[in-house]
């Protein structure tokens, strides 16, 4: 995700750098880190509104590489982690299970599914055919990144709006303390 500073914001930051470079770099670094954290939290909140998972499972794939004095850029990474379908809390039916993967949609019926314990944890499996000798496969739901991608543009826009106001605040704070 890229967050850009507008021309007006760039001019203001440039003027602050000319005024006092050390304080302006400190304020810029703090601003970038705050905006990255706020953007990550926004993405987690929006994704949690769509998936019936707990927040810890949604937060797990997110990581932030913070800006430093030598590198004034932050990076939000969202890894692709497969979420087992059992974490979506399926309901057992006479034949198979019903599951709600998305909060916007209703429950879906899955045929030929059963729960089995693997390494001490229950998982949901599906048999390819109805008879016992056929192969089985473990069932997984959508990865968190698939839902998060729908909100990337909105989060980037909000981050751009916050950047300049946060920089002004951080510059005033840093110049008052140093």
CSV table of N, CA and C in Angstrom, one decimal:
chain,number,residue,atom,x,y,z
A,1,UNK,N,0.8,-1.2,0.0
A,1,UNK,CA,0.0,0.0,0.0
A,1,UNK,C,0.9,1.2,0.0
A,2,UNK,N,0.6,2.2,-0.9
A,2,UNK,CA,1.4,3.4,-1.0
A,2,UNK,C,0.6,4.6,-0.4
A,3,UNK,N,1.2,5.4,0.4
A,3,UNK,CA,0.6,6.6,0.9
A,3,UNK,C,1.4,7.8,0.5
A,4,UNK,N,0.8,8.7,-0.2
A,4,UNK,CA,1.6,9.8,-0.8
A,4,UNK,C,1.2,11.1,-0.1
A,5,UNK,N,2.1,12.0,-0.1
A,5,UNK,CA,1.9,13.3,0.5
A,5,UNK,C,1.6,14.3,-0.6
A,6,UNK,N,0.5,15.1,-0.4
A,6,UNK,CA,0.1,16.1,-1.5
A,6,UNK,C,1.2,17.2,-1.6
A,7,UNK,N,1.0,18.0,-2.7
A,7,UNK,CA,2.0,19.1,-2.9
A,7,UNK,C,1.9,20.1,-1.7
A,8,UNK,N,0.8,20.4,-1.2
A,8,UNK,CA,0.6,21.3,-0.1
A,8,UNK,C,1.4,20.8,1.1
A,9,UNK,N,1.2,19.5,1.4
A,9,UNK,CA,1.8,18.8,2.5
A,9,UNK,C,3.3,18.8,2.3
A,10,UNK,N,3.8,18.5,1.1
A,10,UNK,CA,5.2,18.4,0.8
A,10,UNK,C,5.9,19.8,1.1
A,11,UNK,N,5.2,20.8,0.6
A,11,UNK,CA,5.8,22.2,0.8
A,11,UNK,C,5.9,22.5,2.3
A,12,UNK,N,4.9,22.1,3.1
A,12,UNK,CA,5.0,22.4,4.5
A,12,UNK,C,6.1,21.6,5.2
A,13,UNK,N,6.2,20.3,4.8
A,13,UNK,CA,7.3,19.5,5.4
A,13,UNK,C,8.7,20.0,5.0
A,14,UNK,N,8.8,20.4,3.7
A,14,UNK,CA,10.1,21.0,3.2
A,14,UNK,C,10.4,22.3,4.0
A,15,UNK,N,9.4,23.1,4.3
A,15,UNK,CA,9.7,24.3,5.0
A,15,UNK,C,10.1,24.0,6.5
A,16,UNK,N,9.5,23.0,7.1
A,16,UNK,CA,9.9,22.5,8.4
A,16,UNK,C,11.3,22.0,8.4
A,17,UNK,N,11.7,21.2,7.4
A,17,UNK,CA,13.0,20.7,7.3
A,17,UNK,C,14.1,21.8,7.2
A,18,UNK,N,13.8,22.8,6.5
A,18,UNK,CA,14.7,24.0,6.3
A,18,UNK,C,14.8,24.7,7.7
A,19,UNK,N,13.7,24.8,8.4
A,19,UNK,CA,13.7,25.5,9.7
A,19,UNK,C,14.6,24.8,10.7
A,20,UNK,N,14.3,23.5,10.9
A,20,UNK,CA,15.1,22.7,11.9
A,20,UNK,C,15.1,21.2,11.4
A,21,UNK,N,16.1,20.8,10.8
A,21,UNK,CA,16.1,19.5,10.1
A,21,UNK,C,16.0,18.3,11.1
A,22,UNK,N,16.6,18.4,12.3
A,22,UNK,CA,16.6,17.3,13.3
A,22,UNK,C,15.2,17.1,13.8
A,23,UNK,N,14.6,18.2,14.2
A,23,UNK,CA,13.2,18.1,14.7
A,23,UNK,C,12.2,17.7,13.7
A,24,UNK,N,12.4,18.2,12.5
A,24,UNK,CA,11.4,17.8,11.4
A,24,UNK,C,11.6,16.3,11.0
A,25,UNK,N,12.8,15.8,11.0
A,25,UNK,CA,12.9,14.4,10.7
A,25,UNK,C,12.3,13.5,11.8
A,26,UNK,N,12.5,13.9,13.1
A,26,UNK,CA,11.9,13.2,14.2
A,26,UNK,C,10.4,13.2,14.1
A,27,UNK,N,9.8,14.4,13.8
A,27,UNK,CA,8.4,14.5,13.7
A,27,UNK,C,7.9,13.7,12.5
A,28,UNK,N,8.6,13.7,11.4
A,28,UNK,CA,8.2,13.0,10.2
A,28,UNK,C,8.2,11.5,10.5
A,29,UNK,N,9.3,11.0,11.2
A,29,UNK,CA,9.4,9.6,11.5
A,29,UNK,C,8.2,9.2,12.4
A,30,UNK,N,8.0,10.0,13.4
A,30,UNK,CA,6.9,9.7,14.4
A,30,UNK,C,5.5,9.7,13.6
A,31,UNK,N,5.3,10.6,12.7
A,31,UNK,CA,4.1,10.7,12.0
A,31,UNK,C,3.9,9.5,11.1
A,32,UNK,N,4.9,9.1,10.4
A,32,UNK,CA,4.8,7.9,9.5
A,32,UNK,C,4.5,6.7,10.3
A,33,UNK,N,5.1,6.5,11.5
A,33,UNK,CA,4.8,5.3,12.3
A,33,UNK,C,3.4,5.3,12.9
A,34,UNK,N,2.9,6.5,13.3
A,34,UNK,CA,1.6,6.6,13.8
A,34,UNK,C,0.5,6.3,12.7
A,35,UNK,N,0.8,6.9,11.5
A,35,UNK,CA,-0.2,6.7,10.4
A,35,UNK,C,-0.2,5.2,10.0
A,36,UNK,N,1.0,4.5,10.0
A,36,UNK,CA,1.1,3.1,9.7
A,36,UNK,C,0.3,2.3,10.7
A,37,UNK,N,0.4,2.6,12.0
A,37,UNK,CA,-0.3,1.9,13.1
A,37,UNK,C,-1.8,2.1,12.9
A,38,UNK,N,-2.2,3.4,12.7
A,38,UNK,CA,-3.6,3.7,12.6
A,38,UNK,C,-4.2,3.0,11.4
A,39,UNK,N,-3.5,2.9,10.3
A,39,UNK,CA,-4.0,2.3,9.1
A,39,UNK,C,-4.1,0.8,9.3
A,40,UNK,N,-3.1,0.2,9.9
A,40,UNK,CA,-3.2,-1.2,10.2
A,40,UNK,C,-4.4,-1.5,11.1
A,41,UNK,N,-4.6,-0.7,12.1
A,41,UNK,CA,-5.8,-0.9,13.0
A,41,UNK,C,-7.1,-0.7,12.2
A,42,UNK,N,-7.1,0.2,11.3
A,42,UNK,CA,-8.3,0.4,10.5
A,42,UNK,C,-8.6,-0.8,9.6
A,43,UNK,N,-7.6,-1.4,9.0
A,43,UNK,CA,-7.8,-2.5,8.2
A,43,UNK,C,-8.3,-3.7,9.0
A,44,UNK,N,-7.7,-3.9,10.2
A,44,UNK,CA,-8.1,-5.0,11.1
A,44,UNK,C,-9.6,-4.8,11.5
A,45,UNK,N,-10.0,-3.6,11.8
A,45,UNK,CA,-11.3,-3.4,12.3
A,45,UNK,C,-12.3,-3.6,11.1
A,46,UNK,N,-12.0,-3.2,9.9
A,46,UNK,CA,-12.9,-3.4,8.8
A,46,UNK,C,-13.0,-4.9,8.4
A,47,UNK,N,-11.9,-5.6,8.5
A,47,UNK,CA,-11.9,-7.0,8.2
A,47,UNK,C,-12.6,-7.8,9.2
A,48,UNK,N,-12.5,-7.4,10.5
A,48,UNK,CA,-13.3,-8.0,11.6
A,48,UNK,C,-14.8,-7.8,11.4
A,49,UNK,N,-15.2,-6.8,10.8
A,49,UNK,CA,-16.6,-6.6,10.5
A,49,UNK,C,-17.1,-7.5,9.4
A,50,UNK,N,-16.3,-8.1,8.7
A,50,UNK,CA,-16.7,-9.0,7.6
A,50,UNK,C,-16.6,-10.5,7.9
A,51,UNK,N,-15.6,-10.8,8.7
A,51,UNK,CA,-15.3,-12.3,9.0
A,51,UNK,C,-15.7,-12.6,10.4
A,52,UNK,N,-16.3,-13.8,10.6
A,52,UNK,CA,-16.7,-14.2,12.0
A,52,UNK,C,-15.6,-14.8,12.8
A,53,UNK,N,-14.4,-14.3,12.7
A,53,UNK,CA,-13.3,-14.7,13.5
A,53,UNK,C,-13.0,-13.8,14.6
A,54,UNK,N,-12.2,-14.3,15.6
A,54,UNK,CA,-11.9,-13.3,16.7
A,54,UNK,C,-10.7,-12.4,16.2
A,55,UNK,N,-10.6,-11.3,16.9
A,55,UNK,CA,-9.6,-10.3,16.5
A,55,UNK,C,-8.2,-10.8,16.5
A,56,UNK,N,-7.8,-11.7,17.4
A,56,UNK,CA,-6.5,-12.2,17.4
A,56,UNK,C,-6.1,-12.9,16.1
A,57,UNK,N,-7.1,-13.7,15.6
A,57,UNK,CA,-6.9,-14.4,14.3
A,57,UNK,C,-6.8,-13.5,13.1
A,58,UNK,N,-7.5,-12.4,13.2
A,58,UNK,CA,-7.4,-11.4,12.1
A,58,UNK,C,-6.1,-10.6,12.2
A,59,UNK,N,-5.7,-10.3,13.4
A,59,UNK,CA,-4.5,-9.5,13.7
A,59,UNK,C,-3.2,-10.3,13.4
A,60,UNK,N,-3.2,-11.6,13.5
A,60,UNK,CA,-2.0,-12.4,13.3
A,60,UNK,C,-1.2,-12.2,12.0
A,61,UNK,N,-1.9,-12.1,10.8
A,61,UNK,CA,-1.1,-11.9,9.6
A,61,UNK,C,-0.5,-10.5,9.4
A,62,UNK,N,-1.0,-9.6,10.2
A,62,UNK,CA,-0.5,-8.2,10.0
A,62,UNK,C,0.9,-8.0,10.7
A,63,UNK,N,1.7,-7.2,10.1
A,63,UNK,CA,3.0,-6.8,10.7
A,63,UNK,C,3.4,-5.4,10.1
A,64,UNK,N,4.0,-4.6,10.9
A,64,UNK,CA,4.4,-3.3,10.5
A,64,UNK,C,6.0,-3.2,10.6
A,65,UNK,N,6.6,-2.8,9.6
A,65,UNK,CA,8.0,-2.4,9.6
A,65,UNK,C,8.1,-0.9,9.8
A,66,UNK,N,8.5,-0.5,10.9
A,66,UNK,CA,8.5,1.0,11.3
A,66,UNK,C,9.6,1.8,10.6
A,67,UNK,N,9.3,3.1,10.5
A,67,UNK,CA,10.3,4.0,10.0
A,67,UNK,C,11.4,4.2,11.0
A,68,UNK,N,12.6,4.4,10.5
A,68,UNK,CA,13.8,4.7,11.4
A,68,UNK,C,14.4,6.0,10.9
A,69,UNK,N,15.4,6.4,11.6
A,69,UNK,CA,16.1,7.7,11.3
A,69,UNK,C,16.7,7.6,9.9
A,70,UNK,N,17.3,6.4,9.6
A,70,UNK,CA,17.9,6.3,8.3
A,70,UNK,C,17.0,5.9,7.1
A,71,UNK,N,15.8,5.4,7.5
A,71,UNK,CA,14.8,5.0,6.5
A,71,UNK,C,13.4,5.5,6.9
A,72,UNK,N,13.0,6.6,6.3
A,72,UNK,CA,11.8,7.3,6.6
A,72,UNK,C,10.6,6.7,5.8
A,73,UNK,N,10.4,5.4,6.0
A,73,UNK,CA,9.3,4.7,5.3
A,73,UNK,C,8.8,3.6,6.2
A,74,UNK,N,7.5,3.4,6.3
A,74,UNK,CA,6.9,2.3,7.0
A,74,UNK,C,6.3,1.4,6.1
A,75,UNK,N,6.2,0.1,6.4
A,75,UNK,CA,5.6,-0.8,5.5
A,75,UNK,C,4.6,-1.7,6.3
A,76,UNK,N,3.4,-1.9,5.8
A,76,UNK,CA,2.4,-2.8,6.4
A,76,UNK,C,2.4,-4.0,5.6
A,77,UNK,N,2.6,-5.2,6.2
A,77,UNK,CA,2.6,-6.4,5.5
A,77,UNK,C,1.4,-7.3,6.0
A,78,UNK,N,0.7,-7.9,5.1
A,78,UNK,CA,-0.3,-8.9,5.5
A,78,UNK,C,0.0,-10.2,4.8
A,79,UNK,N,0.4,-11.2,5.6
A,79,UNK,CA,0.8,-12.5,5.1
A,79,UNK,C,-0.5,-13.3,4.8
A,80,UNK,N,-0.3,-14.2,3.9
A,80,UNK,CA,-1.4,-15.1,3.5
A,80,UNK,C,-1.3,-16.3,4.4
A,81,UNK,N,-2.2,-16.4,5.4
A,81,UNK,CA,-2.2,-17.5,6.3
A,81,UNK,C,-3.6,-18.2,6.1
A,82,UNK,N,-3.5,-19.5,5.8
A,82,UNK,CA,-4.7,-20.3,5.6
A,82,UNK,C,-5.5,-20.4,7.0
A,83,UNK,N,-6.7,-20.1,7.0
A,83,UNK,CA,-7.5,-20.2,8.2
A,83,UNK,C,-8.4,-21.5,8.1
A,84,UNK,N,-8.2,-22.5,9.0
A,84,UNK,CA,-9.0,-23.7,9.0
A,84,UNK,C,-10.4,-23.4,9.1
A,85,UNK,N,-11.3,-24.1,8.4
A,85,UNK,CA,-12.7,-23.8,8.3
A,85,UNK,C,-13.3,-24.1,9.7
A,86,UNK,N,-12.7,-24.9,10.5
A,86,UNK,CA,-13.3,-25.2,11.9
A,86,UNK,C,-13.3,-23.9,12.7
A,87,UNK,N,-12.4,-23.0,12.4
A,87,UNK,CA,-12.4,-21.7,13.2
A,87,UNK,C,-13.6,-20.8,12.9
A,88,UNK,N,-14.3,-21.1,11.8
A,88,UNK,CA,-15.5,-20.3,11.5
A,88,UNK,C,-16.7,-20.9,12.2
A,89,UNK,N,-16.5,-21.8,13.1
A,89,UNK,CA,-17.6,-22.4,13.9
A,89,UNK,C,-18.7,-23.0,13.1
A,90,UNK,N,-18.4,-24.1,12.4
A,90,UNK,CA,-19.5,-24.8,11.7
A,90,UNK,C,-20.5,-25.5,12.6
A,91,UNK,N,-21.7,-25.6,12.1
A,91,UNK,CA,-22.8,-26.4,12.7
A,91,UNK,C,-22.9,-27.8,12.1
A,92,UNK,N,-23.0,-28.8,12.9
A,92,UNK,CA,-23.1,-30.1,12.4
A,92,UNK,C,-24.5,-30.4,12.0
A,93,UNK,N,-24.7,-31.0,10.8
A,93,UNK,CA,-26.0,-31.4,10.4
A,93,UNK,C,-26.0,-32.9,10.3
A,94,UNK,N,-27.1,-33.5,9.9
A,94,UNK,CA,-27.1,-35.0,9.7
A,94,UNK,C,-26.1,-35.5,8.7
A,95,UNK,N,-26.0,-34.8,7.6
A,95,UNK,CA,-25.0,-35.1,6.6
A,95,UNK,C,-24.2,-33.8,6.3
A,96,UNK,N,-23.1,-33.7,6.8
A,96,UNK,CA,-22.2,-32.5,6.6
A,96,UNK,C,-22.3,-31.4,7.6
A,97,UNK,N,-22.0,-30.2,7.2
A,97,UNK,CA,-22.0,-29.1,8.1
A,97,UNK,C,-22.6,-27.9,7.4
A,98,UNK,N,-23.0,-26.9,8.2
A,98,UNK,CA,-23.4,-25.6,7.6
A,98,UNK,C,-22.4,-24.6,8.2
A,99,UNK,N,-22.0,-23.6,7.4
A,99,UNK,CA,-21.0,-22.7,7.9
A,99,UNK,C,-21.3,-21.3,7.3
A,100,UNK,N,-20.9,-20.3,8.1
A,100,UNK,CA,-21.1,-18.9,7.7
A,100,UNK,C,-19.7,-18.3,7.6
A,101,UNK,N,-19.2,-18.1,6.4
A,101,UNK,CA,-17.9,-17.6,6.2
A,101,UNK,C,-17.8,-16.1,6.2
A,102,UNK,N,-18.9,-15.5,5.7
A,102,UNK,CA,-18.9,-14.0,5.6
A,102,UNK,C,-20.1,-13.5,6.3
A,103,UNK,N,-20.0,-12.4,7.1
A,103,UNK,CA,-21.1,-11.9,7.9
A,103,UNK,C,-22.2,-11.3,7.0
A,104,UNK,N,-21.9,-10.9,5.8
A,104,UNK,CA,-22.9,-10.4,4.9
A,104,UNK,C,-23.8,-11.4,4.3
A,105,UNK,N,-23.3,-12.6,4.2
A,105,UNK,CA,-24.0,-13.7,3.6
A,105,UNK,C,-24.6,-14.7,4.6
A,106,UNK,N,-25.5,-15.5,4.2
A,106,UNK,CA,-26.0,-16.6,5.0
A,106,UNK,C,-25.1,-17.8,5.2
A,107,UNK,N,-25.6,-18.8,5.9
A,107,UNK,CA,-24.9,-20.0,6.0
A,107,UNK,C,-24.9,-20.8,4.8
A,108,UNK,N,-23.8,-21.5,4.5
A,108,UNK,CA,-23.7,-22.4,3.4
A,108,UNK,C,-23.7,-23.9,3.8
A,109,UNK,N,-24.3,-24.7,3.1
A,109,UNK,CA,-24.3,-26.2,3.4
A,109,UNK,C,-23.1,-26.8,2.7
A,110,UNK,N,-22.3,-27.6,3.5
A,110,UNK,CA,-21.2,-28.4,2.9
A,110,UNK,C,-21.5,-29.9,3.1
A,111,UNK,N,-21.5,-30.5,2.0
A,111,UNK,CA,-21.8,-32.0,1.9
A,111,UNK,C,-20.6,-32.8,2.2
A,112,UNK,N,-20.7,-34.0,2.7
A,112,UNK,CA,-19.7,-35.0,2.9
A,112,UNK,C,-18.5,-34.4,3.8
A,113,UNK,N,-18.8,-33.6,4.8
A,113,UNK,CA,-17.8,-33.1,5.7
A,113,UNK,C,-17.9,-33.8,7.0
A,114,UNK,N,-16.8,-33.9,7.7
A,114,UNK,CA,-16.8,-34.4,9.1
A,114,UNK,C,-15.6,-33.8,9.8
A,115,UNK,N,-15.7,-33.9,11.2
A,115,UNK,CA,-14.7,-33.4,12.0
A,115,UNK,C,-13.8,-34.5,12.5
A,116,UNK,N,-12.5,-34.3,12.5
A,116,UNK,CA,-11.6,-35.3,13.0
A,116,UNK,C,-10.4,-34.6,13.7
A,117,UNK,N,-9.8,-35.2,14.7
A,117,UNK,CA,-8.8,-34.7,15.4
A,117,UNK,C,-7.4,-34.9,14.8
A,118,UNK,N,-6.6,-33.8,14.6
A,118,UNK,CA,-5.3,-33.9,14.0
A,118,UNK,C,-4.4,-33.2,15.0
A,119,UNK,N,-3.4,-33.9,15.5
A,119,UNK,CA,-2.5,-33.4,16.5
A,119,UNK,C,-3.2,-32.7,17.6
A,120,UNK,N,-4.2,-33.3,18.1
A,120,UNK,CA,-5.0,-32.8,19.3
A,120,UNK,C,-5.9,-31.7,19.0
A,121,UNK,N,-6.1,-31.3,17.8
A,121,UNK,CA,-7.0,-30.2,17.5
A,121,UNK,C,-8.0,-30.7,16.4
A,122,UNK,N,-9.3,-30.4,16.6
A,122,UNK,CA,-10.3,-30.8,15.7
A,122,UNK,C,-10.2,-29.9,14.4
A,123,UNK,N,-10.3,-30.6,13.3
A,123,UNK,CA,-10.3,-30.0,12.0
A,123,UNK,C,-11.5,-30.4,11.2
A,124,UNK,N,-11.9,-29.7,10.1
A,124,UNK,CA,-13.0,-30.1,9.3
A,124,UNK,C,-12.4,-30.6,8.0
A,125,UNK,N,-12.9,-31.8,7.6
A,125,UNK,CA,-12.5,-32.5,6.4
A,125,UNK,C,-13.6,-32.8,5.5
A,126,UNK,N,-13.3,-32.9,4.2
A,126,UNK,CA,-14.4,-33.3,3.2
A,126,UNK,C,-13.9,-34.5,2.4
A,127,UNK,N,-14.8,-35.4,2.2
A,127,UNK,CA,-14.5,-36.6,1.4
A,127,UNK,C,-14.9,-36.3,0.0
A,128,UNK,N,-14.1,-36.8,-1.0
A,128,UNK,CA,-14.4,-36.5,-2.4
A,128,UNK,C,-15.6,-37.3,-2.8
A,129,UNK,N,-15.9,-38.5,-2.4
A,129,UNK,CA,-17.1,-39.2,-2.7
A,129,UNK,C,-17.7,-39.7,-1.4
A,130,UNK,N,-18.9,-40.2,-1.5
A,130,UNK,CA,-19.7,-40.6,-0.3
A,130,UNK,C,-19.2,-41.8,0.4
A,131,UNK,N,-18.5,-42.7,-0.3
A,131,UNK,CA,-18.0,-43.9,0.3
A,131,UNK,C,-16.7,-43.7,1.1
A,132,UNK,N,-16.4,-44.6,2.0
A,132,UNK,CA,-15.3,-44.4,2.9
A,132,UNK,C,-14.0,-44.5,2.3
A,133,UNK,N,-13.7,-45.2,1.3
A,133,UNK,CA,-12.3,-45.4,0.8
A,133,UNK,C,-11.8,-44.2,0.0
A,134,UNK,N,-12.6,-43.2,-0.3
A,134,UNK,CA,-12.1,-42.1,-1.1
A,134,UNK,C,-11.3,-41.1,-0.3
A,135,UNK,N,-10.4,-40.4,-1.0
A,135,UNK,CA,-9.5,-39.4,-0.4
A,135,UNK,C,-10.3,-38.3,0.3
A,136,UNK,N,-9.6,-37.8,1.3
A,136,UNK,CA,-10.2,-36.6,2.1
A,136,UNK,C,-9.3,-35.4,2.0
A,137,UNK,N,-9.8,-34.2,2.2
A,137,UNK,CA,-9.0,-33.0,2.2
A,137,UNK,C,-9.4,-32.1,3.3
A,138,UNK,N,-8.5,-31.4,3.9
A,138,UNK,CA,-8.8,-30.5,5.0
A,138,UNK,C,-9.4,-29.2,4.4
A,139,UNK,N,-10.4,-28.7,5.0
A,139,UNK,CA,-11.1,-27.5,4.5
A,139,UNK,C,-10.6,-26.3,5.1
A,140,UNK,N,-10.4,-25.2,4.3
A,140,UNK,CA,-9.9,-23.9,4.8
A,140,UNK,C,-10.8,-22.8,4.3
A,141,UNK,N,-10.9,-21.8,5.1
A,141,UNK,CA,-11.8,-20.6,4.7
A,141,UNK,C,-10.9,-19.6,4.0
A,142,UNK,N,-11.5,-18.5,3.7
A,142,UNK,CA,-10.7,-17.4,3.0
A,142,UNK,C,-9.6,-16.9,3.9
A,143,UNK,N,-8.5,-16.6,3.3
A,143,UNK,CA,-7.4,-15.9,4.1
A,143,UNK,C,-7.8,-14.5,4.4
A,144,UNK,N,-7.3,-14.0,5.5
A,144,UNK,CA,-7.6,-12.6,5.9
A,144,UNK,C,-7.2,-11.6,4.9
A,145,UNK,N,-6.1,-11.8,4.1
A,145,UNK,CA,-5.6,-10.9,3.1
A,145,UNK,C,-6.7,-10.7,2.0
A,146,UNK,N,-7.4,-11.8,1.7
A,146,UNK,CA,-8.4,-11.7,0.6
A,146,UNK,C,-9.5,-10.7,1.0
A,147,UNK,N,-9.9,-10.6,2.2
A,147,UNK,CA,-10.9,-9.7,2.6
A,147,UNK,C,-10.3,-8.3,2.8
A,148,UNK,N,-9.1,-8.2,3.3
A,148,UNK,CA,-8.4,-7.0,3.6
A,148,UNK,C,-8.2,-6.2,2.3
A,149,UNK,N,-8.0,-6.8,1.2
A,149,UNK,CA,-7.7,-6.2,-0.1
A,149,UNK,C,-8.8,-5.2,-0.5
A,150,UNK,N,-10.1,-5.6,-0.1
A,150,UNK,CA,-11.2,-4.8,-0.4
A,150,UNK,C,-11.2,-3.4,0.2
A,151,UNK,N,-10.4,-3.2,1.3
A,151,UNK,CA,-10.4,-2.0,2.1
A,151,UNK,C,-9.1,-1.2,1.9
A,152,UNK,N,-8.2,-1.7,1.1
A,152,UNK,CA,-6.9,-1.0,0.9
A,152,UNK,C,-7.0,0.4,0.4
A,153,UNK,N,-7.8,0.6,-0.6
A,153,UNK,CA,-7.9,2.0,-1.2
A,153,UNK,C,-8.5,3.0,-0.2
A,154,UNK,N,-9.5,2.5,0.5
A,154,UNK,CA,-10.1,3.4,1.6
A,154,UNK,C,-9.1,3.7,2.7
A,155,UNK,N,-8.4,2.7,3.1
A,155,UNK,CA,-7.4,2.9,4.2
A,155,UNK,C,-6.3,3.9,3.7
A,156,UNK,N,-5.9,3.7,2.4
A,156,UNK,CA,-4.8,4.6,1.9
A,156,UNK,C,-5.3,6.1,1.8
A,157,UNK,N,-6.5,6.3,1.4
A,157,UNK,CA,-7.1,7.6,1.4
A,157,UNK,C,-7.2,8.3,2.8
A,158,UNK,N,-7.6,7.5,3.8
A,158,UNK,CA,-7.7,8.0,5.1
A,158,UNK,C,-6.3,8.3,5.7
A,159,UNK,N,-5.3,7.5,5.3
A,159,UNK,CA,-4.0,7.7,5.8
A,159,UNK,C,-3.4,9.0,5.2
A,160,UNK,N,-3.7,9.3,3.9
A,160,UNK,CA,-3.2,10.5,3.3
A,160,UNK,C,-3.8,11.7,4.0
A,161,UNK,N,-5.1,11.6,4.3
A,161,UNK,CA,-5.8,12.8,5.0
A,161,UNK,C,-5.2,13.0,6.4
A,162,UNK,N,-4.8,12.0,7.1
A,162,UNK,CA,-4.3,12.2,8.4
A,162,UNK,C,-2.8,12.6,8.5
A,163,UNK,N,-2.1,12.4,7.4
A,163,UNK,CA,-0.6,12.6,7.4
A,163,UNK,C,-0.2,14.0,7.7
A,164,UNK,N,-0.8,15.0,7.1
A,164,UNK,CA,-0.4,16.4,7.3
A,164,UNK,C,-0.8,16.9,8.6
A,165,UNK,N,-2.0,16.6,9.1
A,165,UNK,CA,-2.4,17.1,10.4
A,165,UNK,C,-1.6,16.4,11.5
A,166,UNK,N,-1.3,15.2,11.4
A,166,UNK,CA,-0.4,14.5,12.4
A,166,UNK,C,1.0,15.1,12.4
A,167,UNK,N,1.5,15.4,11.2
A,167,UNK,CA,2.9,16.0,11.1
A,167,UNK,C,2.9,17.3,11.8
A,168,UNK,N,1.9,18.2,11.6
A,168,UNK,CA,1.8,19.5,12.2
A,168,UNK,C,1.9,19.3,13.8
A,169,UNK,N,1.1,18.4,14.2
A,169,UNK,CA,1.0,18.1,15.7
A,169,UNK,C,2.4,17.6,16.2
A,170,UNK,N,3.0,16.6,15.5
A,170,UNK,CA,4.2,16.1,15.9
A,170,UNK,C,5.4,17.1,15.9
A,171,UNK,N,5.3,18.0,14.9
A,171,UNK,CA,6.4,19.0,14.7
A,171,UNK,C,6.3,20.0,15.9
A,172,UNK,N,5.1,20.4,16.2
A,172,UNK,CA,4.9,21.3,17.4
A,172,UNK,C,5.3,20.6,18.7
A,173,UNK,N,5.0,19.4,18.8
A,173,UNK,CA,5.3,18.6,20.0
A,173,UNK,C,6.9,18.5,20.2
A,174,UNK,N,7.5,18.1,19.0
A,174,UNK,CA,9.0,17.9,19.1
A,174,UNK,C,9.7,19.2,19.3
A,175,UNK,N,9.2,20.3,18.7
A,175,UNK,CA,9.9,21.6,18.8
A,175,UNK,C,9.7,22.2,20.2
A,176,UNK,N,8.7,21.8,20.9
A,176,UNK,CA,8.4,22.2,22.3
A,176,UNK,C,9.3,21.5,23.3
A,177,UNK,N,9.7,20.3,23.0
A,177,UNK,CA,10.4,19.4,23.9
A,177,UNK,C,11.9,19.5,23.8
A,178,UNK,N,12.4,19.8,22.6
A,178,UNK,CA,13.8,19.8,22.3
A,178,UNK,C,14.4,21.2,22.4
